[in-house]
GROMACS .gro file of C-alpha atoms in nm:
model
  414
    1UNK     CA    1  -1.504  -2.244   4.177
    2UNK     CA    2  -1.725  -2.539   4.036
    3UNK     CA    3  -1.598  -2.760   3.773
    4UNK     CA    4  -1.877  -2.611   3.525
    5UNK     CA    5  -1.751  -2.247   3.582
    6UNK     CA    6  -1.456  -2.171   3.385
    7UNK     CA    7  -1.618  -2.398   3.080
    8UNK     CA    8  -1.899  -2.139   3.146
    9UNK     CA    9  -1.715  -1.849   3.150
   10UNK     CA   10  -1.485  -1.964   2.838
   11UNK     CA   11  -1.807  -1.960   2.614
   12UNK     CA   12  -1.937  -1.648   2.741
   13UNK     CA   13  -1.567  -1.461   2.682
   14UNK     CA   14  -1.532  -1.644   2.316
   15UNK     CA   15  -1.855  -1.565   2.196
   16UNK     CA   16  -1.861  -1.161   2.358
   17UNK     CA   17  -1.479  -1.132   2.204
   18UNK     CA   18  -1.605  -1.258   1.866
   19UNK     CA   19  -1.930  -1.103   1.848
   20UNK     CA   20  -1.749  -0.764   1.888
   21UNK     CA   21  -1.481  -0.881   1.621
   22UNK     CA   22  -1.796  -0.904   1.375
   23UNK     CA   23  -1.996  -0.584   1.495
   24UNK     CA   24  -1.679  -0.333   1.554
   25UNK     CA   25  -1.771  -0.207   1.902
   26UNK     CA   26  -2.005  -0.286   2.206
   27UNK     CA   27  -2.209  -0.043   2.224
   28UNK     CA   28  -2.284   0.003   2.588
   29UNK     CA   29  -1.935   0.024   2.703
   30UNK     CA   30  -1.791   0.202   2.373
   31UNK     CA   31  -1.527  -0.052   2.346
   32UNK     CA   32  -1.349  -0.130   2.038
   33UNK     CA   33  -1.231  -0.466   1.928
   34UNK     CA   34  -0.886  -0.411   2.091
   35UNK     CA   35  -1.018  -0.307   2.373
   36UNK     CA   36  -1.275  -0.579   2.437
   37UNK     CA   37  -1.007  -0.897   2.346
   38UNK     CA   38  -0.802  -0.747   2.604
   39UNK     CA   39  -1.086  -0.769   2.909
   40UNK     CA   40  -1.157  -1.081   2.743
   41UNK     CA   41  -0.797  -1.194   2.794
   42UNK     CA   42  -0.800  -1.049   3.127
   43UNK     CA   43  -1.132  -1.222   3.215
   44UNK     CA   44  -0.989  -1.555   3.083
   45UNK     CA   45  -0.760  -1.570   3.390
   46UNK     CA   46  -0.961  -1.395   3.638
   47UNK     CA   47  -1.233  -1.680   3.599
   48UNK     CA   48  -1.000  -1.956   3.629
   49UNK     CA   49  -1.012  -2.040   3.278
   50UNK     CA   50  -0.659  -2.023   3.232
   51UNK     CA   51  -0.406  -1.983   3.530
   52UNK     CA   52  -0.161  -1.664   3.491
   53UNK     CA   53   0.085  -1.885   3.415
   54UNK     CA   54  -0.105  -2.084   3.089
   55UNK     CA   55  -0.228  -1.717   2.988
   56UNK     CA   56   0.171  -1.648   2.998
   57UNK     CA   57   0.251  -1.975   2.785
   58UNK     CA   58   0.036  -1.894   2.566
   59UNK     CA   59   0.116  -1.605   2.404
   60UNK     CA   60   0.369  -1.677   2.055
   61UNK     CA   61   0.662  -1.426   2.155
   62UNK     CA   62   0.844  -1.475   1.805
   63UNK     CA   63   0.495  -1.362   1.637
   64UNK     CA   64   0.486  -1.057   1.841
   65UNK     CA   65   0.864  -1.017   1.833
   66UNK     CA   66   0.798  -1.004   1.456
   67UNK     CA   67   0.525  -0.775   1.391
   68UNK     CA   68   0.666  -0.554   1.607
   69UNK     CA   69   1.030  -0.533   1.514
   70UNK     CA   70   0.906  -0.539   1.138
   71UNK     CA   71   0.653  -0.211   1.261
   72UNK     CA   72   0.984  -0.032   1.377
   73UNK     CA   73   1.159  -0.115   1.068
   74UNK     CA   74   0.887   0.039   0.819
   75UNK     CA   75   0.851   0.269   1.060
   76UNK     CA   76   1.186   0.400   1.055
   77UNK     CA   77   1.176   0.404   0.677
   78UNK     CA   78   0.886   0.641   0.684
   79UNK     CA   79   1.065   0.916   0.846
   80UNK     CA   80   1.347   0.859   0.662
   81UNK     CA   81   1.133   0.970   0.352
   82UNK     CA   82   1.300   0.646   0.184
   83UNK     CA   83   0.928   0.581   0.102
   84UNK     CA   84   0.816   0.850  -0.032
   85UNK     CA   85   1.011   0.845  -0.365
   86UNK     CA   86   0.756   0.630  -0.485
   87UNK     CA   87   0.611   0.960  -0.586
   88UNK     CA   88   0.886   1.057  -0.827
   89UNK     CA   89   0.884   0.698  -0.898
   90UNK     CA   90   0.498   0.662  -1.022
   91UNK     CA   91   0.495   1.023  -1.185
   92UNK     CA   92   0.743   0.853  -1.481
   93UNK     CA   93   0.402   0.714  -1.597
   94UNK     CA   94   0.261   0.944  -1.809
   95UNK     CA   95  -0.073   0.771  -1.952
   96UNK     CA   96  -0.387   0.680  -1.690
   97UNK     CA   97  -0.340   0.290  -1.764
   98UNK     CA   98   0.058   0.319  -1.756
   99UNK     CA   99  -0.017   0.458  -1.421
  100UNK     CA  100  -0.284   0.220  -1.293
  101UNK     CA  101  -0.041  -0.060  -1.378
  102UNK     CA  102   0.249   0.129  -1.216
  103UNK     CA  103   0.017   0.150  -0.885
  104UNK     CA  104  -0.043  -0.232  -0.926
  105UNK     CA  105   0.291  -0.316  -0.942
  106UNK     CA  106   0.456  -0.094  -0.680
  107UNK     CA  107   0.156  -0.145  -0.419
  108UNK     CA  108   0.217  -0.514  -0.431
  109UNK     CA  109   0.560  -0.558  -0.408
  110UNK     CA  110   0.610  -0.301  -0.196
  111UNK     CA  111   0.356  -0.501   0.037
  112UNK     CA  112   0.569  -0.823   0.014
  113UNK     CA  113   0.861  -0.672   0.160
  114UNK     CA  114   0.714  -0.439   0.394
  115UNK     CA  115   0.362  -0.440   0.555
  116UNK     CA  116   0.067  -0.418   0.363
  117UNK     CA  117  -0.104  -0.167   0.613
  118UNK     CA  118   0.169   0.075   0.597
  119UNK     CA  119   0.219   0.056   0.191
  120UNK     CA  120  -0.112   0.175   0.199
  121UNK     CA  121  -0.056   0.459   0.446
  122UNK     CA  122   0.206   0.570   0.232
  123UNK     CA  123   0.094   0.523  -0.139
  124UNK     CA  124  -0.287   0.665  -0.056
  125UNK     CA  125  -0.168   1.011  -0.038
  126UNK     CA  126   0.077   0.993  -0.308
  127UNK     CA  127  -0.174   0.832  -0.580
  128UNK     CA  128  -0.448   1.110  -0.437
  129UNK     CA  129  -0.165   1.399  -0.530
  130UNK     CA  130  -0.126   1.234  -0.858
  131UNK     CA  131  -0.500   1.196  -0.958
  132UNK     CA  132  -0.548   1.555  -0.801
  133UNK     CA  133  -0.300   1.754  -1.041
  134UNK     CA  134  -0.344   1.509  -1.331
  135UNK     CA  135  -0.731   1.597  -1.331
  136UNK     CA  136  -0.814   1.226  -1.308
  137UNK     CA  137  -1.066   1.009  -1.100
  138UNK     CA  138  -0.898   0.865  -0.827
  139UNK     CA  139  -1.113   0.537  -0.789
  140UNK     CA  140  -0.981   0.323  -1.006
  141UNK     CA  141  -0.659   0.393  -0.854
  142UNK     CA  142  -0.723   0.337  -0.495
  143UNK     CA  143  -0.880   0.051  -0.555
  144UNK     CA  144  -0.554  -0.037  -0.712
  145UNK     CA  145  -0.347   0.034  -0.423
  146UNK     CA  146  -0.583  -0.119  -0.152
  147UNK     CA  147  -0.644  -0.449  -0.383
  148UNK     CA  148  -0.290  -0.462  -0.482
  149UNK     CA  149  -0.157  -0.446  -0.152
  150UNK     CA  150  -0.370  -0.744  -0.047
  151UNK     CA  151  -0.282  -0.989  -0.321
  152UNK     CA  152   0.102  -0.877  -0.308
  153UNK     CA  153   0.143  -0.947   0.059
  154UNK     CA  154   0.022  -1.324   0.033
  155UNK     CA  155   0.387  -1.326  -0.107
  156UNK     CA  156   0.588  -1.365   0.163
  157UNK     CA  157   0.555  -1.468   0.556
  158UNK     CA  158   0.618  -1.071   0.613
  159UNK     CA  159   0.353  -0.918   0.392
  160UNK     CA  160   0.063  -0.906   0.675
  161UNK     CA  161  -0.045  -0.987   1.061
  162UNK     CA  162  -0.212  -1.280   0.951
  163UNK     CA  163   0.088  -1.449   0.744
  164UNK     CA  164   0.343  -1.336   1.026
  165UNK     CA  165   0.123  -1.534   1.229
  166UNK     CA  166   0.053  -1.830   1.022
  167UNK     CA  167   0.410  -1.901   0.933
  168UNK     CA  168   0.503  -1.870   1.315
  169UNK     CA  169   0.246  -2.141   1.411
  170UNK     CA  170   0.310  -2.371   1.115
  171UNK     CA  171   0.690  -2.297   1.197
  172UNK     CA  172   0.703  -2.237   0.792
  173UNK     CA  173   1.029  -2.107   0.682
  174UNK     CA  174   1.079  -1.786   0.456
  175UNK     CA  175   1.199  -1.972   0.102
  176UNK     CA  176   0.940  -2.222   0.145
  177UNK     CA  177   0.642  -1.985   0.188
  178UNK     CA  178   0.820  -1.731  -0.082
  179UNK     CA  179   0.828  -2.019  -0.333
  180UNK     CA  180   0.500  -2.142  -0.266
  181UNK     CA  181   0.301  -1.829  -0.301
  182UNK     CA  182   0.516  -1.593  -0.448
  183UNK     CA  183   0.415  -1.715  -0.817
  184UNK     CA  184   0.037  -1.698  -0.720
  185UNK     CA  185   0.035  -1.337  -0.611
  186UNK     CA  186   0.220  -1.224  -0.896
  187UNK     CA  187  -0.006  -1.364  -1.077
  188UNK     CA  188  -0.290  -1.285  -0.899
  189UNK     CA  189  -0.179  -0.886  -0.926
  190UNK     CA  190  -0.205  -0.940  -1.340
  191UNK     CA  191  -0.525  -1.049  -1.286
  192UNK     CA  192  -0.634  -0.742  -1.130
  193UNK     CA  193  -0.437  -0.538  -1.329
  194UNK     CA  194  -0.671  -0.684  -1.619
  195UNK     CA  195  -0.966  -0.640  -1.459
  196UNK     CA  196  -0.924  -0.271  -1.300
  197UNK     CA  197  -0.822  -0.206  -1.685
  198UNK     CA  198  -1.146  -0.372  -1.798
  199UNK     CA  199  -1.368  -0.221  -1.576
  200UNK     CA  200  -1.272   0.123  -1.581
  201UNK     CA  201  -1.165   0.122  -1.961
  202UNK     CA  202  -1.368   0.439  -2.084
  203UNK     CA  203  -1.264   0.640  -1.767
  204UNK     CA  204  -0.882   0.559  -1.805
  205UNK     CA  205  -0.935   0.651  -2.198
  206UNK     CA  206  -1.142   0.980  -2.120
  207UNK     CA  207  -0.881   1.073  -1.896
  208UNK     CA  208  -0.600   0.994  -2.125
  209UNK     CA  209  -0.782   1.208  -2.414
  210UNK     CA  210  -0.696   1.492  -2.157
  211UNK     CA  211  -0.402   1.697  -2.220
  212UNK     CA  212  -0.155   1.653  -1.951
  213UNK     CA  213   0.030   1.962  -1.781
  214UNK     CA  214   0.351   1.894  -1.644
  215UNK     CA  215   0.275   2.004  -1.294
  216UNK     CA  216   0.496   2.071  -1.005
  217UNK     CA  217   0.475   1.749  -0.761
  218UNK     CA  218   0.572   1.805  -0.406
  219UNK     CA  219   0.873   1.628  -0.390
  220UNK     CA  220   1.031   1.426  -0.107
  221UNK     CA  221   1.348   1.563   0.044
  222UNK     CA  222   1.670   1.423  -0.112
  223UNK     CA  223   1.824   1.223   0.102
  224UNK     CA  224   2.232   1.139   0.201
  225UNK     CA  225   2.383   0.921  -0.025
  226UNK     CA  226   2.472   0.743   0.284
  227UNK     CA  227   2.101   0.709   0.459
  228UNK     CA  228   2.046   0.529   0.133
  229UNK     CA  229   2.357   0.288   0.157
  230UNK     CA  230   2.340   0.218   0.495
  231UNK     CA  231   1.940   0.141   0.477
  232UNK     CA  232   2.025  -0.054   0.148
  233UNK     CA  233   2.230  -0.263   0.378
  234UNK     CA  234   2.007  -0.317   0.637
  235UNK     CA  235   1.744  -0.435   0.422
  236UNK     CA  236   1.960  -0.653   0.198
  237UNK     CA  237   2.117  -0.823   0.511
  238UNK     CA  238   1.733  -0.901   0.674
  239UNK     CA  239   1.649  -1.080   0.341
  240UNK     CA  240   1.942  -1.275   0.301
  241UNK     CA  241   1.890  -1.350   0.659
  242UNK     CA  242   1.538  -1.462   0.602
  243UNK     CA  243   1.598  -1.652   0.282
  244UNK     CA  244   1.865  -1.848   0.494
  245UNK     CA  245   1.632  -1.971   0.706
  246UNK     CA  246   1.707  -1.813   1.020
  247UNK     CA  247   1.460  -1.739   1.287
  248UNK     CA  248   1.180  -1.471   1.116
  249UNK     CA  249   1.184  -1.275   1.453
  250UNK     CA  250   1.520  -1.296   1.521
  251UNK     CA  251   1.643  -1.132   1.165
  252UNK     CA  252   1.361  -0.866   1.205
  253UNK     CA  253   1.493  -0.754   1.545
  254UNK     CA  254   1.845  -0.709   1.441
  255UNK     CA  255   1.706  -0.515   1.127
  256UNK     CA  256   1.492  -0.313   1.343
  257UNK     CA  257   1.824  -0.219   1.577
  258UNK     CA  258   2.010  -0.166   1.304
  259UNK     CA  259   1.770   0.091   1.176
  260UNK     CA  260   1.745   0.241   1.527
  261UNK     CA  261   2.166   0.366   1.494
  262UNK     CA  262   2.047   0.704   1.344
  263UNK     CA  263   2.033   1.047   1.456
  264UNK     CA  264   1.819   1.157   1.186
  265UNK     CA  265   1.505   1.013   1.297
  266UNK     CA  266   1.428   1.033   1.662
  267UNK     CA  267   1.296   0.736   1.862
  268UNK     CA  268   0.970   0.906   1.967
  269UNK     CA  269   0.872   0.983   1.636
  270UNK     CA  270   0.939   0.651   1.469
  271UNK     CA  271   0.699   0.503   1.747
  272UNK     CA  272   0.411   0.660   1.605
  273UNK     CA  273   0.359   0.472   1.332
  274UNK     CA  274   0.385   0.188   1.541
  275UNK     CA  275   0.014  -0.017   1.572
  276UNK     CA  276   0.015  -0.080   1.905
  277UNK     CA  277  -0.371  -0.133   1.904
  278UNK     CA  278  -0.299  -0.441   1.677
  279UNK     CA  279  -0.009  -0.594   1.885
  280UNK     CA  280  -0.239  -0.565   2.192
  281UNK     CA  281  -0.482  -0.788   1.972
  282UNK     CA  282  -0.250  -1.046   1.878
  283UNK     CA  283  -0.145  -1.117   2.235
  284UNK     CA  284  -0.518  -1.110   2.379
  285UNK     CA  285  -0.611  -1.297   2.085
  286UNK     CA  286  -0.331  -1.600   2.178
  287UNK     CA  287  -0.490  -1.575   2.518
  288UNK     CA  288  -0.882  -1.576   2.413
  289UNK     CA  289  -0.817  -1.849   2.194
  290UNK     CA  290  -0.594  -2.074   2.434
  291UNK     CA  291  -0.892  -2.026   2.681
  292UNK     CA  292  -1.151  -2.142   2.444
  293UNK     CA  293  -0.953  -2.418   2.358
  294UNK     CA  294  -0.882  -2.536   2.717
  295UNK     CA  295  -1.294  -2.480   2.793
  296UNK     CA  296  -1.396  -2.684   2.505
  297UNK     CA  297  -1.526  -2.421   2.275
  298UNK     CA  298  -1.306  -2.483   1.980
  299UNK     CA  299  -1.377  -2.840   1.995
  300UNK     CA  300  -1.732  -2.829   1.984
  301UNK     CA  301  -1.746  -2.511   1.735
  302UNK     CA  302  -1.494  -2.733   1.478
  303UNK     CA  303  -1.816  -3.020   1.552
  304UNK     CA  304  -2.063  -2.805   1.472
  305UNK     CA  305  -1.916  -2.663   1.128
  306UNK     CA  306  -1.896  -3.048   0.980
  307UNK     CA  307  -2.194  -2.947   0.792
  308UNK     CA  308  -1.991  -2.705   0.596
  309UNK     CA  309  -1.722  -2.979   0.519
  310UNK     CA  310  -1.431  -2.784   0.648
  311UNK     CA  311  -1.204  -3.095   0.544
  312UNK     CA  312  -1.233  -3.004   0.209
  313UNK     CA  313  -1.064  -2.667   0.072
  314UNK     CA  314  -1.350  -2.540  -0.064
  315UNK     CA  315  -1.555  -2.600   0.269
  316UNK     CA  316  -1.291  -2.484   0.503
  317UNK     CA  317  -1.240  -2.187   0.202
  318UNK     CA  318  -1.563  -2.049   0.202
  319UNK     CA  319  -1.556  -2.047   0.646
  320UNK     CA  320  -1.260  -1.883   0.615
  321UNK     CA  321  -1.377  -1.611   0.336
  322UNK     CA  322  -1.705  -1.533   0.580
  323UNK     CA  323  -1.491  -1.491   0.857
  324UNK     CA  324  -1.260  -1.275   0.752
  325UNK     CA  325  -1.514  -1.039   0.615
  326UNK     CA  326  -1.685  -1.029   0.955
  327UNK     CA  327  -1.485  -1.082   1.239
  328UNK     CA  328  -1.165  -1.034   1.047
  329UNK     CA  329  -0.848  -1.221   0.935
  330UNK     CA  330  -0.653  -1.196   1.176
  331UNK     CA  331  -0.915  -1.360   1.429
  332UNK     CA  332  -1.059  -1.627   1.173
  333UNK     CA  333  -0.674  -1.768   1.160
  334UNK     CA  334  -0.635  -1.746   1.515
  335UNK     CA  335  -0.966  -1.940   1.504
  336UNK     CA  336  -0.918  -2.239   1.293
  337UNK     CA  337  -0.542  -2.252   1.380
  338UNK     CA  338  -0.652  -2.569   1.577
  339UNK     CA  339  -0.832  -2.712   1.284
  340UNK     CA  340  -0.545  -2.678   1.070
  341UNK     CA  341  -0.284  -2.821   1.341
  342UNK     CA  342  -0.535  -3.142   1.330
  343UNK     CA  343  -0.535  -3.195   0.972
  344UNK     CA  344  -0.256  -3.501   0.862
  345UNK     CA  345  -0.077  -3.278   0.597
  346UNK     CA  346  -0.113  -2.902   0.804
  347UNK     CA  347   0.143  -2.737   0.633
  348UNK     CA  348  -0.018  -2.745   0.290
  349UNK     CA  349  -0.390  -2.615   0.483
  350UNK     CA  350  -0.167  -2.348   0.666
  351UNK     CA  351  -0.097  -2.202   0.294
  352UNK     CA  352  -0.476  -2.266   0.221
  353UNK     CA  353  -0.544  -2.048   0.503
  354UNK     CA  354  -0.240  -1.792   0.379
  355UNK     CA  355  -0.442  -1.787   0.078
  356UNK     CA  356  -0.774  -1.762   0.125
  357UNK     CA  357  -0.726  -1.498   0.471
  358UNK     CA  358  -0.602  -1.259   0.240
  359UNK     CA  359  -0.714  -1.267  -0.088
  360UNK     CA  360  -1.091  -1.308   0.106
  361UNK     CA  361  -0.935  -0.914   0.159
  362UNK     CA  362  -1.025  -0.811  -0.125
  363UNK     CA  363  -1.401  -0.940  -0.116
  364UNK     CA  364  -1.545  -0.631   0.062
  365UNK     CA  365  -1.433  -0.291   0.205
  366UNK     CA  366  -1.403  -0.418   0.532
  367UNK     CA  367  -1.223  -0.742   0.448
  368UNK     CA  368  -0.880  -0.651   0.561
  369UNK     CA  369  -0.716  -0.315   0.724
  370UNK     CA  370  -0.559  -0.192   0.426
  371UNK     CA  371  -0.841  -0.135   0.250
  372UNK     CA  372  -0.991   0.103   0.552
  373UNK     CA  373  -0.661   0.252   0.558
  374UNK     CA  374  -0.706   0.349   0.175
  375UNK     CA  375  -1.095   0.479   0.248
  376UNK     CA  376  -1.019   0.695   0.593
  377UNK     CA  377  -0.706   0.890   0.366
  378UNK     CA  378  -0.913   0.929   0.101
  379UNK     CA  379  -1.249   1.033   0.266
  380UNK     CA  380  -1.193   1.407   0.237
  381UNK     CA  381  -1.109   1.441  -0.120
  382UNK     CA  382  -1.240   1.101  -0.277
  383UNK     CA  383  -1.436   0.899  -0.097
  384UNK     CA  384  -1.452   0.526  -0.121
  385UNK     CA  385  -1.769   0.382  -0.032
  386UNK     CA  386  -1.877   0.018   0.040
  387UNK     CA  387  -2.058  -0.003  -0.301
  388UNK     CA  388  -1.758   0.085  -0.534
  389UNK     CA  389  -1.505  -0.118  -0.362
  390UNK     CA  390  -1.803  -0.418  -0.398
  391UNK     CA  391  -1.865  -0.400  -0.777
  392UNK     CA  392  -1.526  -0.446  -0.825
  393UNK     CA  393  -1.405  -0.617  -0.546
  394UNK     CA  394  -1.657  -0.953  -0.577
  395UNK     CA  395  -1.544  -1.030  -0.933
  396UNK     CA  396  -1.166  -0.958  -0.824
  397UNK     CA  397  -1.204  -1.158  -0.514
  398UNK     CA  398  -1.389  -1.480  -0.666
  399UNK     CA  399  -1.119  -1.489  -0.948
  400UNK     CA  400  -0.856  -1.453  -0.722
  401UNK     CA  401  -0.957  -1.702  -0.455
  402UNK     CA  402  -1.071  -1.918  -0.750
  403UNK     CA  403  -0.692  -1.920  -0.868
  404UNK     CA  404  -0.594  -1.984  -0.539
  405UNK     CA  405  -0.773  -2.296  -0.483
  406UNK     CA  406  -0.692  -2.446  -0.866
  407UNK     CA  407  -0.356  -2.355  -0.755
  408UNK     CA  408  -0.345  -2.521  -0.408
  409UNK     CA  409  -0.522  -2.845  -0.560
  410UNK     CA  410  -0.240  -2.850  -0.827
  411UNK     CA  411   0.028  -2.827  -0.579
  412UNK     CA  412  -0.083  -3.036  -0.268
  413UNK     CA  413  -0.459  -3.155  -0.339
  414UNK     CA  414  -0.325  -3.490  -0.491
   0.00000   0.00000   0.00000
């Protein structure tokens, strides 16, 4: 094959892969984004971009090791019903703002110790129950949990894909990120506690002038005082391990083995819950990227958005809040990952890109996965369009990111 070829053939796959990223599907073919960064991947090597054994080097095992023993873990706590007391949990709040707060609160910390995706898989239903025999409107409340879960999961390198990822490739360990963004979430989720309170102030008062009936919840199933010890254990040992310092993946596999020495959950069915469709992304995304890199791509793509000053944080903020509302966050990071590893200080622009990735989440309906999680469980009963997520997600977002970059400048700008 000529010289010219596989330089060729690395544009073409970059820019098919990413145009699909932004649109959702191709069309003609009816493939989905996982499906078309995987015959991207696949075409990578089979036009000599990258030889079998590059396409095998560069895939980030410990990433994938991660996400995936972290998707068993939540998993397994799922169908233990550990999760589901947040229902008897969040019915202790009696008023429609104590609630909204409660939602705020639970959504986002739950998200920094578990994945944000699967918070929302689990809360949606429960708030929608709530709303449902409480007569109240659900919105404000959804928006809550989607919003929250965003903003809470910048905490910690475990929160989302995108931070797994970020604190793999700037090798960041788990006390360092924790301290460094930890205070800015929490924050961040008292901000939007404020402003869901402020925006939806004479529906949240209307609904507390209602009387309220005490109404029969469907509860979760009590559990063994010993499933709750022994997953109390499991948990507590994977931070401890994490705050140590030790290896991110390595802790998160253990956990996920521990969590595996049941017999009341059966393998099969804590699988399900596994994303598997995201997993295959990350690992044709380490291989799209690594091509595009090798072909030249990257380096003339960084060239060509000089114009936007990406070596200032607002610049390089304001690429990475545009492409994480169209292609996504998890590609935009894999993206500029080789901007940031050329920067001289790349640690403090890998939390830039922490920061903005996510909190960019909460911009649109489509900015991040958790928020479609929250719409597709809701559809049948109260659906979330694109327009009420945006009138309150643009002021939330451009506060939030705001925040963010006063914060960053404040803490390594100088």
């Amino acid at each position: 094959m000529p010289s010219w070829e596989p330089t060729v053939a690395a544009w073409v796959i970059f820019l098919v892969v990413y145009i699909v990223l932004a649109i959702g599907h191709l069309p003609v073919l009816n493939l989905d984004r996982t499906g078309v960064v995987f015959v991207g991947a696949t075409a990578a090597v089979a036009f000599d971009v990258l030889s079998l054994q590059e396409a095998h080097h560069a895939l980030d095992f410990h990433t994938l090791l991660l996400l995936f023993s972290m998707m068993i873990c939540v998993s397994f706590l799922v169908q233990l019903g550990v999760l589901d007391y947040g229902l008897l949990f969040l019915d202790r709040f009696r008023s429609p703002r104590g609630l909204l707060w409660a939602i705020v609160w639970a959504s986002g910390i739950g998200s920094a110790l578990f994945i944000n995706d699967v918070i929302c898989l689990v809360l949606t239903p429960i708030v929608l129950q709530l709303a449902s025999k409480r007569k109240v409107p659900p919105e404000p409340f959804l928006l809550a949990v989607a919003m929250a879960s965003n903003i809470g999961s910048l905490a910690t390198p475990i929160g989302n894909p995108q931070n797994m990822l970020i604190a793999s490739l700037g090798e960041i360990r788990y006390p360092e990120f924790v301290v460094r963004l930890a205070p800015l979430s929490l924050f961040n989720l008292l901000v939007l506690g404020l402003v869901l309170q402020g925006m939806y102030r004479r529906v949240l008062k209307q609904a507390a002038a209602e009387p309220i009936e005490r109404h029969a919840l469907v509860s979760p199933a009590p559990l063994p005082r010993y499933v709750w010890v022994r997953t109390l254990a499991i948990m507590g040992g994977m931070v401890v391990g994490f705050w140590m310092g030790y290896s991110l993946a390595g802790v998160a596999a253990l956990g996920a083995a521990a969590m595996m020495l049941t017999r009341r959950v059966q393998r099969a069915r804590a699988f399900e819950l596994i994303d598997w469709d995201l997993l295959v992304l990350f690992a044709g995304l380490f291989i799209v990227t690594a091509a595009a890199a090798k072909g030249g791509v990257l380096a003339h793509l960084y060239e060509g958005l000089a114009v936007l000053r990406p070596d200032t944080a607002v610049g390089f903020s304001c690429i990475v809040a545009v492409l994480s509302n169209s292609v996504g966050n998890v590609p935009a990071v894999f993206f500029l990952s080789g901007f940031v590893q050329q920067q001289a200080n790349p640690t403090a622009w890998w939390f830039l890109l922490a920061c903005v990735s996510t909190l960019a989440g909460n911009l649109t309906l489509v900015g991040s996965v958790a928020n479609l999680i929250v719409a597709e469980k809701a559809k049948e009963s109260a659906p979330l369009t694109f327009g009420a997520y945006l009138r309150v997600g643009v002021p939330v977002g451009v506060i939030t990111l705001t925040l963010a970059l006063g914060y960053w400048y404040l803490v390594w700008g100088r």
